[in-house]
Short mmCIF file of C-alpha atoms in Angstrom, two decimals:
data_model
loop_
_atom_site.label_atom_id
_atom_site.label_comp_id
_atom_site.label_asym_id
_atom_site.label_seq_id
_atom_site.Cartn_x
_atom_site.Cartn_y
_atom_site.Cartn_z
CA MET A 861 -2.32 10.19 -21.96
CA PRO A 862 -1.43 12.76 -24.63
CA VAL A 863 1.37 11.66 -26.96
CA ALA A 864 3.67 14.45 -25.80
CA VAL A 865 3.24 13.54 -22.15
CA ALA A 866 3.69 9.84 -22.86
CA ALA A 867 6.83 10.51 -24.86
CA PHE A 868 8.26 12.62 -22.05
CA GLY A 869 7.45 9.91 -19.54
CA LEU A 870 9.39 7.35 -21.54
CA TRP A 871 12.32 9.71 -21.95
CA ALA A 872 12.37 10.75 -18.31
CA CYS A 873 12.04 7.26 -16.91
CA GLY A 874 14.44 5.48 -19.23
CA ASP A 875 14.38 1.74 -19.83
CA GLU A 876 17.00 0.69 -17.21
CA ALA A 877 16.07 -1.35 -15.78
CA MET A 878 7.47 -22.21 4.56
CA THR A 879 5.93 -23.56 5.95
CA SER A 880 2.35 -24.46 4.90
CA ALA A 881 0.81 -24.18 8.36
CA ALA A 882 -2.54 -22.40 8.29
CA GLN A 883 -2.87 -19.07 10.09
CA CYS A 884 -4.04 -19.68 13.63
CA THR A 885 -6.73 -17.54 15.17
CA THR A 886 -7.22 -19.30 18.52
CA LYS A 887 -5.03 -19.76 21.56
CA GLU A 888 -5.27 -23.55 21.33
CA CYS A 889 -4.19 -23.54 17.72
CA LEU A 890 -1.29 -21.23 18.47
CA GLU A 891 -0.13 -23.49 21.26
CA GLN A 892 -0.40 -26.59 19.10
CA VAL A 893 1.41 -25.07 16.14
CA GLY A 894 4.06 -23.55 18.39
CA GLN A 895 4.77 -26.91 20.01
CA SER A 896 4.80 -28.95 16.83
CA ALA A 897 6.44 -26.53 14.40
CA GLY A 898 8.30 -24.06 16.59
CA ILE A 899 6.91 -21.11 14.66
CA ILE A 900 8.51 -17.86 15.80
CA SER A 901 10.00 -19.57 18.81
CA GLY A 902 11.95 -17.23 21.02
CA GLY A 903 10.90 -14.20 19.01
CA GLU A 904 12.48 -15.46 15.78
CA SER A 905 10.41 -16.79 12.91
CA SER A 906 11.26 -19.84 10.87
CA SER A 907 12.98 -19.32 7.51
CA SER A 908 9.60 -19.22 5.85
CA SER A 909 8.29 -16.57 8.20
CA TYR A 910 5.40 -15.80 5.97
CA ALA A 911 3.21 -18.85 6.31
CA GLU A 912 0.59 -19.81 3.80
CA ASN A 913 -2.62 -18.59 5.40
CA SER A 914 -5.07 -18.32 2.56
CA VAL A 915 -5.78 -20.11 -0.66
CA GLU A 916 -6.44 -18.25 -3.87
CA SER A 917 -9.32 -19.81 -5.74
CA SER A 918 -8.85 -20.10 -9.48
CA SER A 919 -12.12 -18.27 -9.89
CA ASP A 920 -10.93 -15.31 -7.85
CA ASP A 921 -9.75 -13.26 -10.77
CA GLY A 922 -10.19 -9.73 -11.91
CA SER A 923 -11.44 -10.76 -15.32
CA GLY A 924 -14.76 -11.74 -13.84
CA SER A 925 -15.41 -8.37 -12.25
CA GLN A 926 -18.50 -6.56 -13.39
CA GLY A 927 -18.97 -2.89 -14.10
CA PRO A 928 -21.76 -0.68 -12.79
CA ASP A 929 -24.18 -1.89 -15.47
CA SER A 930 -24.11 -5.46 -14.25
CA SER A 931 -26.93 -6.78 -12.12
CA ALA A 932 -24.84 -9.59 -10.66
CA ASP A 933 -22.02 -9.05 -8.23
CA ALA A 934 -18.70 -10.59 -9.08
CA GLN A 935 -17.11 -12.90 -6.56
CA SER A 936 -15.16 -11.19 -3.82
CA PRO A 937 -11.38 -11.54 -4.20
CA THR A 938 -11.38 -13.37 -0.90
CA SER A 939 -14.03 -16.07 -0.99
CA SER A 940 -15.66 -17.43 2.12
CA SER A 941 -13.45 -20.49 1.91
CA ASP A 942 -10.39 -18.27 2.14
CA VAL A 943 -11.43 -16.59 5.37
CA ALA A 944 -10.49 -17.81 8.80
CA ILE A 945 -13.37 -16.89 11.08
CA SER A 946 -12.93 -17.06 14.83
CA SER A 947 -15.20 -16.06 17.63
CA GLY A 948 -12.09 -14.72 19.30
CA ALA A 949 -11.14 -12.51 16.37
CA SER A 950 -11.28 -9.41 18.50
CA SER A 951 -8.80 -10.74 21.02
CA SER A 952 -5.58 -8.75 21.10
CA SER A 953 -3.61 -11.97 21.33
CA VAL A 954 -4.63 -13.11 17.89
CA LEU A 955 -5.26 -9.93 15.97
CA GLY A 956 -2.77 -7.88 14.05
CA PRO A 957 -0.96 -4.97 15.63
CA GLN A 958 -3.38 -3.16 17.89
CA LEU A 959 -3.74 0.47 16.91
CA SER A 960 -3.12 2.12 20.22
CA SER A 961 -3.99 5.57 21.46
CA SER A 962 -2.10 8.58 20.17
CA SER A 963 0.26 8.42 23.11
CA ASP A 964 1.28 4.87 22.21
CA ALA A 965 3.55 3.70 19.45
CA LEU A 966 1.98 3.24 16.05
CA PRO A 967 3.47 1.00 13.39
CA GLY A 968 6.07 3.04 11.57
CA SER A 969 6.08 5.90 14.07
CA SER A 970 9.26 7.31 15.51
CA SER A 971 8.61 5.48 18.75
CA ASP A 972 8.38 2.24 16.79
CA ALA A 973 11.87 2.71 15.40
CA VAL A 974 14.63 0.68 17.02
CA SER A 975 18.38 0.99 17.07
CA SER A 976 20.38 -0.71 14.35
CA SER A 977 21.76 -3.16 16.88
CA SER A 978 18.28 -4.38 17.78
CA ARG A 979 16.69 -4.31 14.35
CA GLY A 980 15.76 -7.84 13.44
CA HIS A 981 14.87 -9.42 10.14
CA HIS A 982 12.10 -11.67 11.41
CA HIS A 983 11.29 -10.20 14.80
CA SER A 984 7.97 -8.81 15.91
CA SER A 985 8.17 -5.95 18.39
CA SER A 986 7.92 -7.06 21.99
CA SER A 987 4.82 -4.97 22.56
CA ALA A 988 3.05 -6.63 19.66
CA THR A 989 4.07 -10.21 20.27
CA LYS A 990 4.24 -10.85 24.01
CA PRO A 991 0.94 -12.49 24.95
CA GLU A 992 -0.44 -12.44 28.45
CA VAL A 993 0.92 -15.48 30.27
CA SER A 994 -0.98 -17.20 33.03
CA SER A 995 0.73 -17.33 36.42
CA SER A 996 -0.09 -21.02 36.67
CA SER A 997 3.03 -23.13 36.28
CA GLU A 998 0.97 -25.78 34.54
CA SER A 999 -0.28 -23.38 31.86
CA THR A 1000 1.55 -23.43 28.52
CA PRO A 1001 2.12 -19.87 27.23
CA PRO A 1002 0.67 -19.20 23.76
CA THR A 1003 3.24 -18.90 21.01
CA PRO A 1004 3.63 -15.27 19.91
CA VAL A 1005 2.12 -14.40 16.54
CA ASN A 1006 4.35 -12.90 13.87
CA GLU A 1007 2.68 -9.58 13.09
CA PHE A 1008 5.20 -8.53 10.46
CA VAL A 1009 3.01 -9.78 7.63
CA GLU A 1010 1.86 -8.66 4.21
CA ASP A 1011 -1.73 -8.21 5.34
CA HIS A 1012 -4.42 -9.64 7.60
CA ARG A 1013 -6.89 -10.71 4.93
CA SER A 1014 -7.11 -14.31 6.21
CA GLU A 1015 -8.27 -13.06 9.61
CA CYS A 1016 -11.15 -10.99 8.28
CA GLN A 1017 -14.53 -11.97 6.91
CA ILE A 1018 -15.27 -9.98 3.76
CA GLY A 1019 -18.96 -9.44 3.07
CA ASP A 1020 -20.75 -8.77 -0.19
CA ILE A 1021 -19.03 -6.06 -2.21
CA PRO A 1022 -21.38 -3.69 -4.04
CA THR A 1023 -20.58 -2.92 -7.64
CA SER A 1024 -22.68 0.24 -7.76
CA VAL A 1025 -23.87 2.93 -5.35
CA ASN A 1026 -25.53 6.31 -5.77
CA ASN A 1027 -23.29 8.77 -3.98
CA ALA A 1028 -21.97 12.05 -5.35
CA LYS A 1029 -19.95 12.60 -2.17
CA LEU A 1030 -16.88 10.70 -1.03
CA PRO A 1031 -17.81 7.28 0.40
CA ASP A 1032 -17.37 6.85 4.14
CA PRO A 1033 -14.08 5.01 4.83
CA PHE A 1034 -15.27 4.13 8.33
CA LYS A 1035 -18.49 2.37 7.23
CA LYS A 1036 -18.15 -1.38 6.94
CA LEU A 1037 -19.74 -3.47 4.21
CA ASP A 1038 -22.50 -4.51 6.64
CA GLY A 1039 -23.51 -0.85 7.03
CA THR A 1040 -22.16 -0.31 10.54
CA ARG A 1041 -19.29 2.04 11.34
CA ILE A 1042 -16.09 1.03 13.04
CA SER A 1043 -15.80 2.18 16.65
CA SER A 1044 -12.19 1.39 17.63
CA LYS A 1045 -8.68 1.41 16.24
CA ALA A 1046 -8.69 -2.39 16.38
CA ASP A 1047 -11.67 -2.38 13.97
CA TRP A 1048 -9.55 -0.65 11.32
CA LYS A 1049 -7.59 -3.81 10.58
CA CYS A 1050 -10.52 -5.63 8.97
CA ARG A 1051 -12.14 -2.49 7.58
CA ARG A 1052 -8.86 -1.90 5.76
CA GLU A 1053 -9.09 -5.42 4.31
CA GLU A 1054 -12.66 -4.75 3.16
CA ILE A 1055 -11.47 -1.67 1.29
CA GLY A 1056 -8.66 -3.67 -0.28
CA ALA A 1057 -11.07 -6.37 -1.37
CA MET A 1058 -13.23 -3.73 -3.09
CA TYR A 1059 -10.26 -2.39 -5.02
CA GLU A 1060 -9.21 -5.88 -6.05
CA LYS A 1061 -12.68 -6.78 -7.27
CA LEU A 1062 -13.51 -3.59 -9.14
CA MET A 1063 -10.28 -1.83 -10.10
CA PHE A 1064 -7.01 -3.74 -9.83
CA GLY A 1065 -7.77 -7.46 -9.85
CA THR A 1066 -6.72 -10.01 -7.26
CA LYS A 1067 -3.32 -9.79 -5.63
CA PRO A 1068 -2.17 -13.41 -5.17
CA ARG A 1069 -1.06 -14.03 -1.61
CA ASN A 1070 1.27 -16.51 0.04
CA PRO A 1071 2.95 -18.29 -2.86
CA GLU A 1072 4.13 -21.80 -2.05
CA LYS A 1073 7.79 -20.82 -2.03
CA VAL A 1074 9.82 -17.63 -2.30
CA GLU A 1075 13.60 -17.92 -2.42
CA GLY A 1076 16.26 -15.24 -2.42
CA SER A 1077 19.92 -15.29 -3.42
CA TYR A 1078 22.30 -12.35 -3.13
CA SER A 1079 25.55 -11.72 -4.96
CA GLY A 1080 27.41 -8.70 -6.28
CA GLY A 1081 24.74 -6.19 -5.31
CA LYS A 1082 21.96 -8.16 -6.97
CA LEU A 1083 19.12 -9.93 -5.19
CA THR A 1084 17.43 -12.64 -7.26
CA ILE A 1085 13.91 -13.61 -6.26
CA LYS A 1086 12.48 -16.98 -7.32
CA VAL A 1087 8.77 -17.62 -6.82
CA THR A 1088 7.12 -21.02 -7.07
CA ASP A 1089 3.34 -21.35 -6.94
CA LYS A 1090 0.79 -23.81 -8.26
CA GLY A 1091 3.38 -25.82 -10.16
CA LYS A 1092 4.93 -22.83 -11.92
CA SER A 1093 8.09 -20.86 -11.22
CA GLY A 1094 9.53 -17.54 -12.26
CA SER A 1095 12.32 -15.24 -11.17
CA PHE A 1096 13.45 -11.63 -11.36
CA SER A 1097 16.22 -9.52 -9.84
CA VAL A 1098 16.67 -6.14 -8.17
CA LYS A 1099 19.78 -4.03 -7.69
CA ILE A 1100 20.89 -3.09 -4.19
CA SER A 1101 23.38 -0.33 -3.49
CA ASN A 1102 24.83 0.99 -0.21
CA ALA A 1103 23.64 -2.14 1.58
CA GLY A 1104 24.58 -2.97 5.14
CA THR A 1105 25.73 -6.34 6.40
CA LYS A 1106 24.07 -9.36 7.94
CA ASP A 1107 25.09 -8.14 11.40
CA LYS A 1108 24.42 -4.45 10.71
CA PRO A 1109 21.58 -4.21 8.17
CA LYS A 1110 20.48 -0.84 6.84
CA PRO A 1111 17.03 0.63 6.22
CA ALA A 1112 16.24 0.78 2.53
CA MET A 1113 14.26 2.68 -0.06
CA ILE A 1114 12.71 0.57 -2.81
CA GLY A 1115 12.28 2.61 -5.98
CA PHE A 1116 10.52 1.88 -9.24
CA GLY A 1117 12.52 1.90 -12.43
CA GLY A 1118 16.16 2.47 -13.13
CA GLY A 1119 16.40 5.91 -11.63
CA MET A 1120 14.97 6.06 -8.13
CA MET A 1121 17.90 8.21 -7.04
CA GLY A 1122 17.98 10.05 -10.37
CA GLY A 1123 15.42 9.94 -13.18
CA CYS A 1124 11.78 8.88 -13.09
CA GLY A 1125 10.50 8.65 -9.53
CA SER A 1126 13.60 10.51 -8.39
CA LEU A 1127 13.74 12.01 -4.96
CA GLY A 1128 16.83 13.82 -6.20
CA ASN A 1129 19.27 15.34 -3.76
CA ALA A 1130 16.69 15.03 -1.00
CA THR A 1131 18.29 11.67 -0.18
CA ASN A 1132 21.83 13.01 0.06
CA GLY A 1133 23.52 12.32 3.37
CA LEU A 1134 21.04 9.65 4.44
CA ASP A 1135 22.72 6.34 5.22
CA ILE A 1136 20.15 4.05 3.68
CA ALA A 1137 20.32 1.33 1.06
CA GLN A 1138 18.65 1.73 -2.32
CA ILE A 1139 16.81 -1.12 -4.01
CA THR A 1140 15.93 -0.55 -7.67
CA PHE A 1141 12.95 -2.53 -8.96
CA ASN A 1142 12.23 -2.53 -12.68
CA PRO A 1143 8.51 -3.40 -12.94
CA ASP A 1144 8.96 -4.60 -16.52
CA ASP A 1145 10.75 -7.61 -15.07
CA VAL A 1146 7.44 -8.65 -13.50
CA ALA A 1147 4.69 -7.12 -15.66
CA PRO A 1148 5.54 -4.85 -18.60
CA GLU A 1149 2.76 -2.53 -19.69
CA SER A 1150 3.03 -3.91 -23.21
CA GLY A 1151 1.66 -7.21 -21.93
CA GLY A 1152 2.89 -10.57 -20.72
CA GLY A 1153 5.65 -10.95 -18.20
CA MET A 1154 6.53 -13.22 -15.31
CA PHE A 1155 3.51 -12.34 -13.16
CA PHE A 1156 1.03 -13.28 -15.87
CA GLN A 1157 2.88 -16.51 -16.58
CA LEU A 1158 2.20 -17.49 -12.99
CA TYR A 1159 -1.25 -15.90 -12.60
CA ASN A 1160 -3.31 -15.16 -15.66
CA GLN A 1161 -6.48 -13.91 -14.02
CA GLY A 1162 -7.11 -10.62 -15.79
CA GLN A 1163 -5.32 -8.43 -13.25
CA GLY A 1164 -3.95 -5.01 -14.07
CA THR A 1165 -0.24 -4.25 -14.08
CA ILE A 1166 -0.41 -2.09 -10.93
CA ILE A 1167 -1.41 -4.99 -8.68
CA ALA A 1168 1.20 -7.14 -10.44
CA TRP A 1169 3.86 -4.58 -9.51
CA ALA A 1170 2.60 -4.54 -5.92
CA TRP A 1171 2.84 -8.34 -5.88
CA GLY A 1172 6.43 -8.09 -7.13
CA VAL A 1173 7.47 -5.77 -4.29
CA SER A 1174 5.85 -8.09 -1.75
CA ARG A 1175 7.95 -10.93 -3.10
CA ILE A 1176 11.08 -8.76 -2.82
CA ILE A 1177 10.30 -8.30 0.87
CA ASP A 1178 9.70 -12.06 1.28
CA ALA A 1179 13.12 -12.73 -0.26
CA LEU A 1180 14.83 -10.07 1.86
CA GLU A 1181 13.43 -11.67 5.01
CA LYS A 1182 15.05 -14.94 4.00
CA THR A 1183 18.32 -13.41 2.77
CA PRO A 1184 19.88 -11.50 5.69
CA GLU A 1185 23.23 -11.47 3.88
CA ALA A 1186 21.74 -8.78 1.62
CA GLY A 1187 22.20 -6.41 4.56
CA ILE A 1188 18.69 -4.91 4.52
CA ASP A 1189 16.64 -4.05 7.60
CA VAL A 1190 13.23 -5.23 6.44
CA LYS A 1191 11.49 -3.55 9.36
CA HIS A 1192 12.44 -0.15 7.93
CA LEU A 1193 11.53 -0.19 4.24
CA ALA A 1194 10.22 2.71 2.17
CA MET A 1195 8.70 2.73 -1.31
CA THR A 1196 8.79 5.49 -3.91
CA GLY A 1197 8.01 6.11 -7.56
CA CYS A 1198 6.69 8.86 -9.81
CA SER A 1199 3.85 9.21 -12.32
CA ARG A 1200 2.57 5.73 -13.28
CA TRP A 1201 5.08 4.36 -10.79
CA GLY A 1202 3.60 6.77 -8.26
CA LYS A 1203 0.31 4.92 -8.73
CA GLY A 1204 2.21 1.68 -8.25
CA THR A 1205 3.91 3.05 -5.14
CA LEU A 1206 0.58 3.87 -3.51
CA ALA A 1207 -0.73 0.38 -4.31
CA VAL A 1208 2.42 -1.20 -2.84
CA GLY A 1209 2.00 0.70 0.42
CA ALA A 1210 -1.73 0.04 0.52
CA PHE A 1211 -1.49 -3.72 -0.02
CA ASP A 1212 1.61 -4.58 2.03
CA GLU A 1213 1.76 -3.60 5.69
CA ARG A 1214 5.49 -4.33 5.83
CA ILE A 1215 6.21 -1.04 4.06
CA ALA A 1216 7.05 1.42 6.83
CA LEU A 1217 7.04 4.56 4.64
CA THR A 1218 5.23 5.19 1.35
CA ILE A 1219 6.16 8.16 -0.88
CA PRO A 1220 4.06 8.33 -4.08
CA GLN A 1221 5.13 11.21 -6.31
CA GLU A 1222 2.80 12.86 -8.85
CA SER A 1223 0.60 9.75 -9.02
CA GLY A 1224 -2.44 11.39 -10.68
CA SER A 1225 -5.56 9.51 -11.77
CA GLY A 1226 -5.56 6.00 -10.37
CA GLY A 1227 -3.22 7.16 -7.62
CA ALA A 1228 -3.83 9.76 -4.92
CA SER A 1229 -6.41 11.73 -6.92
CA LEU A 1230 -10.21 11.62 -6.57
CA TRP A 1231 -12.24 10.20 -9.45
CA ARG A 1232 -15.37 12.17 -8.52
CA VAL A 1233 -13.57 15.51 -8.31
CA GLY A 1234 -11.64 14.89 -11.53
CA ALA A 1235 -14.91 14.21 -13.34
CA GLN A 1236 -16.38 17.43 -11.92
CA VAL A 1237 -13.36 19.47 -13.06
CA ASN A 1238 -13.59 18.03 -16.58
CA LYS A 1239 -17.30 18.82 -16.71
CA GLN A 1240 -16.63 22.41 -15.62
CA LYS A 1241 -13.83 22.80 -18.17
CA GLY A 1242 -15.87 21.22 -20.94
CA LYS A 1243 -12.99 18.95 -21.90
CA GLN A 1244 -10.73 16.25 -20.49
CA PHE A 1245 -8.56 18.65 -18.53
CA VAL A 1246 -7.63 15.96 -15.99
CA GLN A 1247 -6.98 12.39 -17.10
CA GLY A 1248 -10.38 10.73 -16.95
CA LEU A 1249 -11.34 7.29 -15.71
CA SER A 1250 -11.62 5.70 -19.15
CA SER A 1251 -8.20 6.99 -20.20
CA ALA A 1252 -6.52 5.88 -16.96
CA GLY A 1253 -8.49 2.66 -17.03
CA THR A 1254 -7.02 1.61 -20.36
CA GLU A 1255 -3.52 3.15 -20.38
CA GLY A 1256 -0.69 0.84 -19.48
CA LYS A 1257 -3.14 -1.96 -18.64
CA TRP A 1258 -2.96 -0.62 -15.09
CA MET A 1259 -6.44 -1.82 -14.14
CA ILE A 1260 -8.82 -4.64 -14.96
CA SER A 1261 -10.59 -4.17 -18.28
CA SER A 1262 -14.06 -3.71 -16.80
CA PHE A 1263 -13.05 -0.73 -14.65
CA LYS A 1264 -13.37 1.61 -17.64
CA ASN A 1265 -17.13 0.98 -17.50
CA TYR A 1266 -17.29 3.43 -14.59
CA ASP A 1267 -16.27 6.31 -16.86
CA GLY A 1268 -18.99 8.96 -16.63
CA LYS A 1269 -20.47 7.03 -13.71
CA GLU A 1270 -17.90 7.94 -11.09
CA ASN A 1271 -20.66 8.58 -8.53
CA THR A 1272 -21.57 4.90 -8.63
CA LEU A 1273 -18.13 3.78 -7.42
CA PRO A 1274 -18.38 2.31 -3.90
CA PHE A 1275 -14.98 3.86 -3.16
CA ASP A 1276 -12.84 6.80 -4.19
CA GLN A 1277 -9.09 7.17 -4.01
CA HIS A 1278 -9.03 8.65 -0.50
CA MET A 1279 -9.84 5.09 0.58
CA LEU A 1280 -6.83 3.60 -1.23
CA VAL A 1281 -4.69 6.22 0.52
CA ALA A 1282 -6.37 5.31 3.80
CA MET A 1283 -5.22 1.70 3.47
CA VAL A 1284 -1.69 2.90 4.26
CA ALA A 1285 -2.82 4.32 7.62
CA PRO A 1286 -1.56 4.46 10.29
CA ARG A 1287 1.85 3.81 8.69
CA ALA A 1288 3.90 6.73 7.43
CA LEU A 1289 2.79 8.34 4.17
CA LEU A 1290 4.20 11.36 2.32
CA ILE A 1291 2.27 12.31 -0.82
CA LEU A 1292 4.18 14.57 -3.21
CA ASP A 1293 2.19 16.35 -5.93
CA ASN A 1294 2.99 18.77 -8.73
CA ALA A 1295 0.56 21.68 -8.94
CA GLY A 1296 1.66 22.57 -12.46
CA GLN A 1297 0.57 19.37 -14.20
CA GLU A 1298 -3.04 19.69 -15.39
CA TRP A 1299 -3.27 16.09 -16.57
CA LEU A 1300 -2.39 14.84 -13.09
CA GLY A 1301 -5.21 16.84 -11.53
CA GLU A 1302 -4.16 19.71 -9.28
CA VAL A 1303 -7.59 20.01 -7.65
CA PRO A 1304 -8.66 16.33 -7.38
CA SER A 1305 -5.20 15.44 -6.03
CA ASN A 1306 -5.32 18.24 -3.47
CA TYR A 1307 -8.82 17.29 -2.34
CA CYS A 1308 -7.75 13.66 -2.05
CA GLY A 1309 -4.85 14.72 0.15
CA GLN A 1310 -7.12 16.67 2.46
CA ALA A 1311 -9.85 14.02 2.63
CA SER A 1312 -7.33 11.23 3.33
CA LYS A 1313 -6.06 13.06 6.40
CA GLU A 1314 -9.39 12.30 8.11
CA VAL A 1315 -8.43 8.64 8.53
CA TYR A 1316 -5.03 9.46 9.99
CA ASP A 1317 -6.70 11.89 12.39
CA ALA A 1318 -9.22 9.25 13.45
CA LEU A 1319 -6.44 6.76 14.17
CA GLY A 1320 -4.43 9.28 16.18
CA ALA A 1321 -1.66 9.13 13.61
CA THR A 1322 -1.78 12.67 12.22
CA GLU A 1323 2.00 13.07 12.51
CA ASN A 1324 2.51 10.08 10.21
CA TYR A 1325 0.87 11.83 7.24
CA THR A 1326 1.83 14.78 5.06
CA TYR A 1327 0.33 15.96 1.80
CA SER A 1328 2.63 18.33 -0.13
CA GLN A 1329 1.82 20.04 -3.42
CA GLU A 1330 4.09 22.49 -5.21
CA GLY A 1331 4.22 23.84 -8.75
CA GLY A 1332 6.88 25.47 -10.89
CA HIS A 1333 8.91 22.38 -11.74
CA GLY A 1334 9.04 19.64 -14.35
CA HIS A 1335 7.26 16.32 -14.15
CA CYS A 1336 9.03 13.91 -11.76
CA GLN A 1337 11.61 16.54 -10.84
CA LEU A 1338 11.35 17.07 -7.09
CA PRO A 1339 11.63 20.78 -6.28
CA ASN A 1340 13.90 22.05 -3.51
CA GLY A 1341 10.84 23.09 -1.55
CA GLN A 1342 9.91 19.46 -0.92
CA PHE A 1343 13.41 18.24 -0.01
CA ASP A 1344 13.00 18.88 3.70
CA GLU A 1345 9.74 16.94 3.83
CA VAL A 1346 11.40 13.92 2.23
CA LYS A 1347 14.38 14.12 4.58
CA ASP A 1348 12.15 14.50 7.63
CA PHE A 1349 10.08 11.44 6.79
CA MET A 1350 13.08 9.28 5.96
CA ASN A 1351 14.96 10.37 9.07
CA LYS A 1352 11.97 9.75 11.30
CA PHE A 1353 10.52 6.56 9.91
CA LEU A 1354 13.61 4.83 8.49
CA LEU A 1355 16.41 6.04 10.74
CA GLY A 1356 14.52 6.66 13.99
CA LYS A 1357 15.62 10.28 14.34
CA ASP A 1358 13.55 13.18 15.62
CA ALA A 1359 11.78 15.12 12.88
CA LYS A 1360 8.62 17.16 12.57
CA THR A 1361 6.04 15.61 10.24
CA GLY A 1362 2.31 15.79 9.73
CA LYS A 1363 0.78 18.62 7.68
CA ILE A 1364 -1.14 19.68 4.60
CA ASP A 1365 1.09 21.97 2.55
CA TYR A 1366 0.09 23.60 -0.73
CA SER A 1367 1.26 27.14 -0.19
CA LYS A 1368 3.18 27.19 -3.50
CA ASN A 1369 0.36 26.22 -5.84
CA THR A 1370 -0.38 27.78 -9.20
CA GLN A 1371 -3.98 28.54 -8.30
CA THR A 1372 -6.16 29.13 -5.27
CA ILE A 1373 -7.65 25.90 -3.99
CA ASN A 1374 -10.53 25.93 -1.55
CA PHE A 1375 -11.48 22.49 -0.28
CA LYS A 1376 -14.97 22.73 1.18
CA LYS A 1377 -15.24 19.69 3.38
CA SER A 1378 -19.03 19.80 3.55
CA GLU A 1379 -19.27 19.67 -0.24
CA TRP A 1380 -17.57 16.29 -0.40
CA ILE A 1381 -17.86 14.72 3.05
CA ASP A 1382 -21.19 13.98 4.72
CA TRP A 1383 -19.82 11.64 7.38
CA GLU A 1384 -18.27 12.43 10.73
CA THR A 1385 -14.67 11.53 11.45
CA PRO A 1386 -14.64 9.43 14.61
CA SER A 1387 -12.03 9.63 17.34
CA LEU A 1388 -11.14 5.96 17.55
CA LYS A 1389 -9.89 4.53 20.84
#
């Protein structure tokens, strides 16, 4: 990043700062665990609602990832020993939330919202957790599965991840690693995990899952999170303002940095009048870009800082689940951040399904902006007009060190950033971009926004997605023209109010943009049932 831009970023942002039961995938296992441990009995999970369901191998680290010049594939972030494979994996009683037809409720949709009196901290929705019960009086009903989880990686078998392809167009998000295409909404759950595994292996490094213990303590508007894993412990804190109570928790917006409601990542006055809590997360408390930090004291596996930040937010949610006195409705959480924290915001939403609404702002290269298109723009301009892969791959230690090897070889990436965006689907996503910032990539960001919509359309969740791009304002200073979009998404997906969402809006750009779908997409968008 140019010195001037970096200096502005620093000025604008400021420096403010279980159980160990394995995940069941069969009816018999669910019955046995339910009878012996009482997991989620009566619709309420145990205090450690987020059971340890996968084991991170010490060799599963980002430092071993290979670039496009390597002939040997690095180990997948989820090894075969980490994967629970069941012949009944397609059964709705053991899978994650079934992605229903467009007329049904989708996770995070307005129809999924519940009144404040019924919002629970550890509850799964009745439609997602009530299994079919046999009419036989001698039959023991299966114990409902808690579907409010970080991800479903342990339920999915991840195949061999390619380190290099030959594809100048955008890779097909619907094509599985085995070469077949998904054919139903239910298939998206494990395809999403495949995409995540690719990003962990090649770009971000492994996100450690299911630490042995996460504890939360709340006092004076501060939530302290203590994490213990593999014999090591560390802690950090977040500030909470306008919180609810244990009996009447409030939805909340988690924001990067010290200025979510003013400063870097600010949504400005767009949040005025919305009765939500604000949780301020300083990522330096987990993984400062200068190096070191709590995350790397616990896990020193060559990861980039972005995945470390995503890990930190996941642990905040773990702690909130166990600390109802903090007054936060964990079923209605949003995430926001701008610039480098916009990249982090997208990663948070992509890698944790408990985030109901994701709002990355001006995320640029490494966020919601296409690598292939950025490289094409730079080639046409004859200079690095848009931040290139090598620059983004080394700045702020955001990514694993080997990712920079793809610079100039963007067409060999087995993914592009429309697939990271797609990982949020079908949950609510509002992408905010600034058309006036060349370094952030006006064209590659716009094209990413339009290509990403294909996945939401396929899942029947078009109304859950908006891409908005507007120029004529400073970096990380939300213009008035985007206020209504922010309010609409927060009202609809956090507060359960009626609002119109779902569009591609770049009517106030600084230049004419003409996204030719056929130039970048050679796959058909399915209509998944």
